[in-house]
């Protein structure tokens, strides 16, 4: 490298992070709005539902407290609230087994940094929550995709086993999954747990959407797998089930004390989480079970309405999600990313358009997900039905239509 | 590695992070308090002063807003507030040159990840803010210490030049410095800036304590160095000058658009910062100049009181700080870390003791700082004077005394 006249350059690891499939279209949406177009946002998992009433009360109370540093692991009130929440859903977790984090994102970041070194690999079923790729890349860790089976079902232990190597440190699963709503049954979880045990792997389980399921009361948890106490690291969040994304509070949960100690030593580097958000998240976690049940009922109604409306569109195939708050639609287009951009740049119908997330951004395998989009169920049924009509109108006009 | 029966292990990078010199003594302090002992905390830079009144008002207003995701770079209101704050102190920074972060810690983390790959090196004058080491280690980056000159003065360009190598990506400075209060004059900054330009290095400038100086109105800023727009990344925070640590809001500032784009793409991985804290930090940044001036006056009085009180203790040598809110005292003891622990486990005087931060934790060079401690000026003068008396009493009784 010639030094002296050359400006320093940004890192390779950052250049390897693909642009966010959600955020990349944002400037196009802003431009559409500037032209007076009404954009229906189905592109981002930003719930439109109100958080439990305790959240606003806790924030108001926090306003009178001095904004001081708190314990890096989280304030005792928040760790206790997590433990009580887990007790209510039938999982024995003590406050010492919880590290409060800045959302599920920081929980995964701490989990990865605590358990991997640069050059290590983590296996992840495709499609996956898009930021996984960058969170691993920032840590110098390679995301090894496990291609999705037909219809985005759970991956098989066989598919995992085939991709194990000497640098494989673990398996990262999300159930129910963002973006597909795929739900792993207990026996499917157990088979993967067995692999983790056999090969000495970490089992990173993103359970952000745990209760948001359309059969049963909650998804199977990696914390229920016997003999896997040293392997399981659960990623959790108050964002979705309590509609409190903007608090940015999640948690890393593990029964492995070394993992907790490592995560705390990493958390100490950022000293603490904001106090007001911690107090508000503790209040959210104390919400009655009826609160989450109503959230699930709302998403079930929306899913059913969206499925029915999309079924009316020729050439559109939808995979009915078993949980979470998204659905994946395969569209009769050459390139769904191009189509999603076109919706914002070229299409309007009575002054309206719709914003979708191209599914390609949720894959590491080049070319995968090219004909699909993710829709977030973050609008009331009439809006979802109306958005489906707009989508039908757009598909009828789009020049890259394939069928 | 034998797999199957072996539990997976935590990462080497985490094991390389030394225990926090501040947090490591915390259990001993808790135990002392449980025995009924009053512990005077001089160990942590947690200001005891109130934040600007606008902070509480902003938090109260935020309580009524839904807790939603916001822009990853920060809400426009906060980015604008940073830009206006910079304008008031005479530095031209636009909102587009700011990335709002979770404290100075996340700002440094983003700066390092944006500009380094695993195996790279960053030069850091010793002693340094202890978490620097772990923040770099988590990123797989080696902290190369530049040993402190006599009396903890600014390091020379010569000392930096001697340690440059092919993997050196930049120089990380803090002025005024935590823990020593060392202040780099403009010409000292300029000489280092020249080195950065000549060798194509990033100049990471931690300016958290910018206005907290005991001569002049503020410290020299790396942003004032001509021709260094592509090299300078400033780490900033509302924590200290606005007494708002618990909001956990800082900023990364750069005029290099590639650095900003890289930092934003990393910030997108954690989606956003908490909304209430962003609104409150924006309010803090609008505090009148008289607010910060009063903070500085308070710390100057405290520094002078502490210097006078410590000067009365035989064998204790204090380096008068030129800024920040700490001072380093060299003690006549064999091992200041042991002494600091002993203060909590074995010493009391009329039911009281004092908690200090051993300086060894602020060094990467083994054995350095062994006879010194950092005191934080986070107590009123009478308490600082009383704490100095307690320290004198303790030194008189301590068996590891050297002079």
mmCIF file of N, CA and C in Angstrom, chain A residues 30-99:
data_model
loop_
_atom_site.group_PDB
_atom_site.id
_atom_site.type_symbol
_atom_site.label_atom_id
_atom_site.label_comp_id
_atom_site.label_asym_id
_atom_site.label_seq_id
_atom_site.Cartn_x
_atom_site.Cartn_y
_atom_site.Cartn_z
ATOM 1 N N UNK A 30 -39.084 7.445 0.633
ATOM 2 C CA UNK A 30 -39.106 8.870 0.992
ATOM 3 C C UNK A 30 -39.416 9.718 -0.241
ATOM 4 N N UNK A 31 -38.773 9.360 -1.358
ATOM 5 C CA UNK A 31 -38.992 10.117 -2.602
ATOM 6 C C UNK A 31 -40.444 9.985 -3.058
ATOM 7 N N UNK A 32 -41.014 8.787 -2.946
ATOM 8 C CA UNK A 32 -42.412 8.578 -3.337
ATOM 9 C C UNK A 32 -43.328 9.449 -2.481
ATOM 10 N N UNK A 33 -43.050 9.460 -1.176
ATOM 11 C CA UNK A 33 -43.868 10.278 -0.270
ATOM 12 C C UNK A 33 -43.731 11.759 -0.617
ATOM 13 N N UNK A 34 -42.524 12.155 -0.997
ATOM 14 C CA UNK A 34 -42.299 13.561 -1.371
ATOM 15 C C UNK A 34 -43.106 13.926 -2.617
ATOM 16 N N UNK A 35 -43.403 12.925 -3.465
ATOM 17 C CA UNK A 35 -44.250 13.165 -4.642
ATOM 18 C C UNK A 35 -45.736 13.089 -4.296
ATOM 19 N N UNK A 36 -46.059 12.926 -2.997
ATOM 20 C CA UNK A 36 -47.456 12.916 -2.567
ATOM 21 C C UNK A 36 -48.105 11.545 -2.586
ATOM 22 N N UNK A 37 -47.321 10.507 -2.783
ATOM 23 C CA UNK A 37 -47.875 9.157 -2.854
ATOM 24 C C UNK A 37 -48.016 8.571 -1.455
ATOM 25 N N UNK A 38 -49.142 7.909 -1.205
ATOM 26 C CA UNK A 38 -49.349 7.241 0.075
ATOM 27 C C UNK A 38 -48.728 5.845 0.008
ATOM 28 N N UNK A 39 -47.721 5.598 0.844
ATOM 29 C CA UNK A 39 -47.015 4.315 0.837
ATOM 30 C C UNK A 39 -47.517 3.455 2.003
ATOM 31 N N UNK A 40 -48.059 2.280 1.685
ATOM 32 C CA UNK A 40 -48.481 1.342 2.737
ATOM 33 C C UNK A 40 -47.263 0.487 3.099
ATOM 34 N N UNK A 41 -46.823 0.615 4.328
ATOM 35 C CA UNK A 41 -45.591 -0.067 4.757
ATOM 36 C C UNK A 41 -45.874 -1.482 5.233
ATOM 37 N N UNK A 42 -45.460 -2.451 4.428
ATOM 38 C CA UNK A 42 -45.496 -3.851 4.863
ATOM 39 C C UNK A 42 -44.073 -4.386 4.900
ATOM 40 N N UNK A 43 -43.110 -3.479 4.876
ATOM 41 C CA UNK A 43 -41.715 -3.873 4.687
ATOM 42 C C UNK A 43 -40.958 -4.121 5.972
ATOM 43 N N UNK A 44 -41.452 -3.630 7.097
ATOM 44 C CA UNK A 44 -40.662 -3.697 8.322
ATOM 45 C C UNK A 44 -41.515 -4.204 9.476
ATOM 46 N N UNK A 45 -40.874 -4.995 10.356
ATOM 47 C CA UNK A 45 -41.594 -5.606 11.475
ATOM 48 C C UNK A 45 -41.780 -4.656 12.637
ATOM 49 N N UNK A 46 -42.282 -3.493 12.317
ATOM 50 C CA UNK A 46 -42.550 -2.464 13.328
ATOM 51 C C UNK A 46 -44.018 -2.595 13.718
ATOM 52 N N UNK A 47 -44.306 -3.256 14.858
ATOM 53 C CA UNK A 47 -45.710 -3.477 15.212
ATOM 54 C C UNK A 47 -46.467 -2.157 15.352
ATOM 55 N N UNK A 48 -47.720 -2.180 14.920
ATOM 56 C CA UNK A 48 -48.588 -1.002 15.050
ATOM 57 C C UNK A 48 -49.419 -1.077 16.326
ATOM 58 N N UNK A 49 -49.251 -2.155 17.109
ATOM 59 C CA UNK A 49 -50.082 -2.359 18.308
ATOM 60 C C UNK A 49 -49.465 -1.613 19.492
ATOM 61 N N UNK A 50 -50.293 -1.215 20.455
ATOM 62 C CA UNK A 50 -49.742 -0.478 21.598
ATOM 63 C C UNK A 50 -49.040 -1.417 22.574
ATOM 64 N N UNK A 51 -47.992 -0.943 23.238
ATOM 65 C CA UNK A 51 -47.346 -1.765 24.265
ATOM 66 C C UNK A 51 -48.256 -1.879 25.496
ATOM 67 N N UNK A 52 -47.936 -2.763 26.425
ATOM 68 C CA UNK A 52 -48.737 -2.831 27.664
ATOM 69 C C UNK A 52 -48.742 -1.464 28.352
ATOM 70 N N UNK A 53 -49.854 -1.116 29.012
ATOM 71 C CA UNK A 53 -49.961 0.223 29.599
ATOM 72 C C UNK A 53 -48.855 0.531 30.616
ATOM 73 N N UNK A 54 -48.316 -0.500 31.249
ATOM 74 C CA UNK A 54 -47.254 -0.275 32.235
ATOM 75 C C UNK A 54 -46.016 0.398 31.657
ATOM 76 N N UNK A 55 -45.822 0.305 30.342
ATOM 77 C CA UNK A 55 -44.610 0.857 29.727
ATOM 78 C C UNK A 55 -44.582 2.380 29.840
ATOM 79 N N UNK A 56 -45.686 3.023 29.452
ATOM 80 C CA UNK A 56 -45.725 4.493 29.525
ATOM 81 C C UNK A 56 -45.600 4.957 30.975
ATOM 82 N N UNK A 57 -46.244 4.246 31.885
ATOM 83 C CA UNK A 57 -46.173 4.624 33.306
ATOM 84 C C UNK A 57 -44.733 4.511 33.811
ATOM 85 N N UNK A 58 -44.046 3.447 33.407
ATOM 86 C CA UNK A 58 -42.660 3.260 33.851
ATOM 87 C C UNK A 58 -41.749 4.336 33.269
ATOM 88 N N UNK A 59 -41.982 4.696 32.000
ATOM 89 C CA UNK A 59 -41.170 5.751 31.390
ATOM 90 C C UNK A 59 -41.408 7.091 32.094
ATOM 91 N N UNK A 60 -42.664 7.360 32.424
ATOM 92 C CA UNK A 60 -42.976 8.614 33.129
ATOM 93 C C UNK A 60 -42.290 8.638 34.487
ATOM 94 N N UNK A 61 -42.312 7.510 35.194
ATOM 95 C CA UNK A 61 -41.655 7.447 36.504
ATOM 96 C C UNK A 61 -40.138 7.596 36.356
ATOM 97 N N UNK A 62 -39.584 7.012 35.276
ATOM 98 C CA UNK A 62 -38.135 7.065 35.060
ATOM 99 C C UNK A 62 -37.658 8.490 34.794
ATOM 100 N N UNK A 63 -38.556 9.326 34.277
ATOM 101 C CA UNK A 63 -38.172 10.697 33.932
ATOM 102 C C UNK A 63 -37.687 11.479 35.142
ATOM 103 N N UNK A 64 -38.123 11.090 36.327
ATOM 104 C CA UNK A 64 -37.747 11.830 37.539
ATOM 105 C C UNK A 64 -36.479 11.276 38.184
ATOM 106 N N UNK A 65 -35.953 10.184 37.645
ATOM 107 C CA UNK A 65 -34.754 9.590 38.239
ATOM 108 C C UNK A 65 -33.490 10.111 37.549
ATOM 109 N N UNK A 66 -32.407 10.315 38.310
ATOM 110 C CA UNK A 66 -31.173 10.749 37.647
ATOM 111 C C UNK A 66 -30.668 9.675 36.688
ATOM 112 N N UNK A 67 -30.229 10.098 35.481
ATOM 113 C CA UNK A 67 -29.800 9.111 34.472
ATOM 114 C C UNK A 67 -28.383 8.598 34.753
ATOM 115 N N UNK A 68 -28.298 7.589 35.623
ATOM 116 C CA UNK A 68 -26.995 7.079 36.071
ATOM 117 C C UNK A 68 -26.647 5.764 35.375
ATOM 118 N N UNK A 69 -25.344 5.411 35.420
ATOM 119 C CA UNK A 69 -24.921 4.082 34.998
ATOM 120 C C UNK A 69 -25.609 3.039 35.887
ATOM 121 N N UNK A 70 -25.868 1.870 35.311
ATOM 122 C CA UNK A 70 -26.421 0.771 36.111
ATOM 123 C C UNK A 70 -25.529 -0.445 35.913
ATOM 124 N N UNK A 71 -25.875 -1.552 36.566
ATOM 125 C CA UNK A 71 -25.089 -2.779 36.421
ATOM 126 C C UNK A 71 -25.055 -3.201 34.958
ATOM 127 N N UNK A 72 -23.891 -3.659 34.497
ATOM 128 C CA UNK A 72 -23.741 -4.026 33.086
ATOM 129 C C UNK A 72 -24.668 -5.177 32.693
ATOM 130 N N UNK A 73 -24.916 -6.080 33.639
ATOM 131 C CA UNK A 73 -25.779 -7.234 33.342
ATOM 132 C C UNK A 73 -27.245 -6.823 33.240
ATOM 133 N N UNK A 74 -27.573 -5.648 33.743
ATOM 134 C CA UNK A 74 -28.960 -5.179 33.776
ATOM 135 C C UNK A 74 -29.358 -4.862 35.205
ATOM 136 N N UNK A 75 -30.320 -3.950 35.377
ATOM 137 C CA UNK A 75 -30.767 -3.637 36.741
ATOM 138 C C UNK A 75 -31.474 -4.861 37.313
ATOM 139 N N UNK A 76 -31.337 -5.104 38.639
ATOM 140 C CA UNK A 76 -31.954 -6.289 39.247
ATOM 141 C C UNK A 76 -33.447 -6.402 38.922
ATOM 142 N N UNK A 77 -34.132 -5.265 38.919
ATOM 143 C CA UNK A 77 -35.565 -5.256 38.611
ATOM 144 C C UNK A 77 -35.859 -5.862 37.231
ATOM 145 N N UNK A 78 -35.002 -5.593 36.265
ATOM 146 C CA UNK A 78 -35.207 -6.122 34.911
ATOM 147 C C UNK A 78 -34.837 -7.609 34.844
ATOM 148 N N UNK A 79 -33.733 -7.990 35.480
ATOM 149 C CA UNK A 79 -33.336 -9.412 35.468
ATOM 150 C C UNK A 79 -34.397 -10.253 36.184
ATOM 151 N N UNK A 80 -34.922 -9.731 37.295
ATOM 152 C CA UNK A 80 -35.993 -10.434 38.011
ATOM 153 C C UNK A 80 -37.245 -10.550 37.142
ATOM 154 N N UNK A 81 -37.558 -9.475 36.422
ATOM 155 C CA UNK A 81 -38.753 -9.502 35.568
ATOM 156 C C UNK A 81 -38.608 -10.546 34.467
ATOM 157 N N UNK A 82 -37.401 -10.667 33.893
ATOM 158 C CA UNK A 82 -37.160 -11.722 32.892
ATOM 159 C C UNK A 82 -37.366 -13.097 33.528
ATOM 160 N N UNK A 83 -36.793 -13.315 34.714
ATOM 161 C CA UNK A 83 -36.899 -14.630 35.359
ATOM 162 C C UNK A 83 -38.366 -14.964 35.657
ATOM 163 N N UNK A 84 -39.123 -13.981 36.139
ATOM 164 C CA UNK A 84 -40.546 -14.242 36.435
ATOM 165 C C UNK A 84 -41.319 -14.516 35.150
ATOM 166 N N UNK A 85 -41.002 -13.779 34.100
ATOM 167 C CA UNK A 85 -41.643 -14.031 32.802
ATOM 168 C C UNK A 85 -41.384 -15.475 32.366
ATOM 169 N N UNK A 86 -40.129 -15.923 32.467
ATOM 170 C CA UNK A 86 -39.804 -17.300 32.062
ATOM 171 C C UNK A 86 -40.535 -18.312 32.947
ATOM 172 N N UNK A 87 -40.636 -18.013 34.238
ATOM 173 C CA UNK A 87 -41.354 -18.916 35.145
ATOM 174 C C UNK A 87 -42.814 -19.065 34.700
ATOM 175 N N UNK A 88 -43.425 -17.939 34.313
ATOM 176 C CA UNK A 88 -44.839 -17.989 33.904
ATOM 177 C C UNK A 88 -45.041 -18.833 32.651
ATOM 178 N N UNK A 89 -44.030 -18.890 31.761
ATOM 179 C CA UNK A 89 -44.203 -19.707 30.556
ATOM 180 C C UNK A 89 -43.609 -21.104 30.745
ATOM 181 N N UNK A 90 -43.267 -21.446 31.989
ATOM 182 C CA UNK A 90 -42.877 -22.828 32.297
ATOM 183 C C UNK A 90 -41.413 -23.148 32.079
ATOM 184 N N UNK A 91 -40.556 -22.128 32.075
ATOM 185 C CA UNK A 91 -39.117 -22.368 31.891
ATOM 186 C C UNK A 91 -38.383 -21.819 33.120
ATOM 187 N N UNK A 92 -37.610 -22.688 33.773
ATOM 188 C CA UNK A 92 -36.917 -22.283 34.999
ATOM 189 C C UNK A 92 -35.625 -21.558 34.653
ATOM 190 N N UNK A 93 -35.642 -20.256 34.844
ATOM 191 C CA UNK A 93 -34.465 -19.408 34.573
ATOM 192 C C UNK A 93 -34.311 -18.462 35.763
ATOM 193 N N UNK A 94 -33.101 -18.406 36.302
ATOM 194 C CA UNK A 94 -32.865 -17.503 37.429
ATOM 195 C C UNK A 94 -32.329 -16.174 36.895
ATOM 196 N N UNK A 95 -32.446 -15.095 37.676
ATOM 197 C CA UNK A 95 -31.928 -13.790 37.218
ATOM 198 C C UNK A 95 -30.448 -13.848 36.860
ATOM 199 N N UNK A 96 -29.684 -14.743 37.504
ATOM 200 C CA UNK A 96 -28.245 -14.848 37.218
ATOM 201 C C UNK A 96 -27.987 -15.450 35.838
ATOM 202 N N UNK A 97 -29.006 -16.068 35.252
ATOM 203 C CA UNK A 97 -28.850 -16.688 33.933
ATOM 204 C C UNK A 97 -29.295 -15.755 32.808
ATOM 205 N N UNK A 98 -29.504 -14.486 33.148
ATOM 206 C CA UNK A 98 -29.986 -13.489 32.184
ATOM 207 C C UNK A 98 -28.963 -12.356 32.073
ATOM 208 N N UNK A 99 -28.673 -11.950 30.853
ATOM 209 C CA UNK A 99 -27.950 -10.696 30.620
ATOM 210 C C UNK A 99 -28.891 -9.810 29.803
#
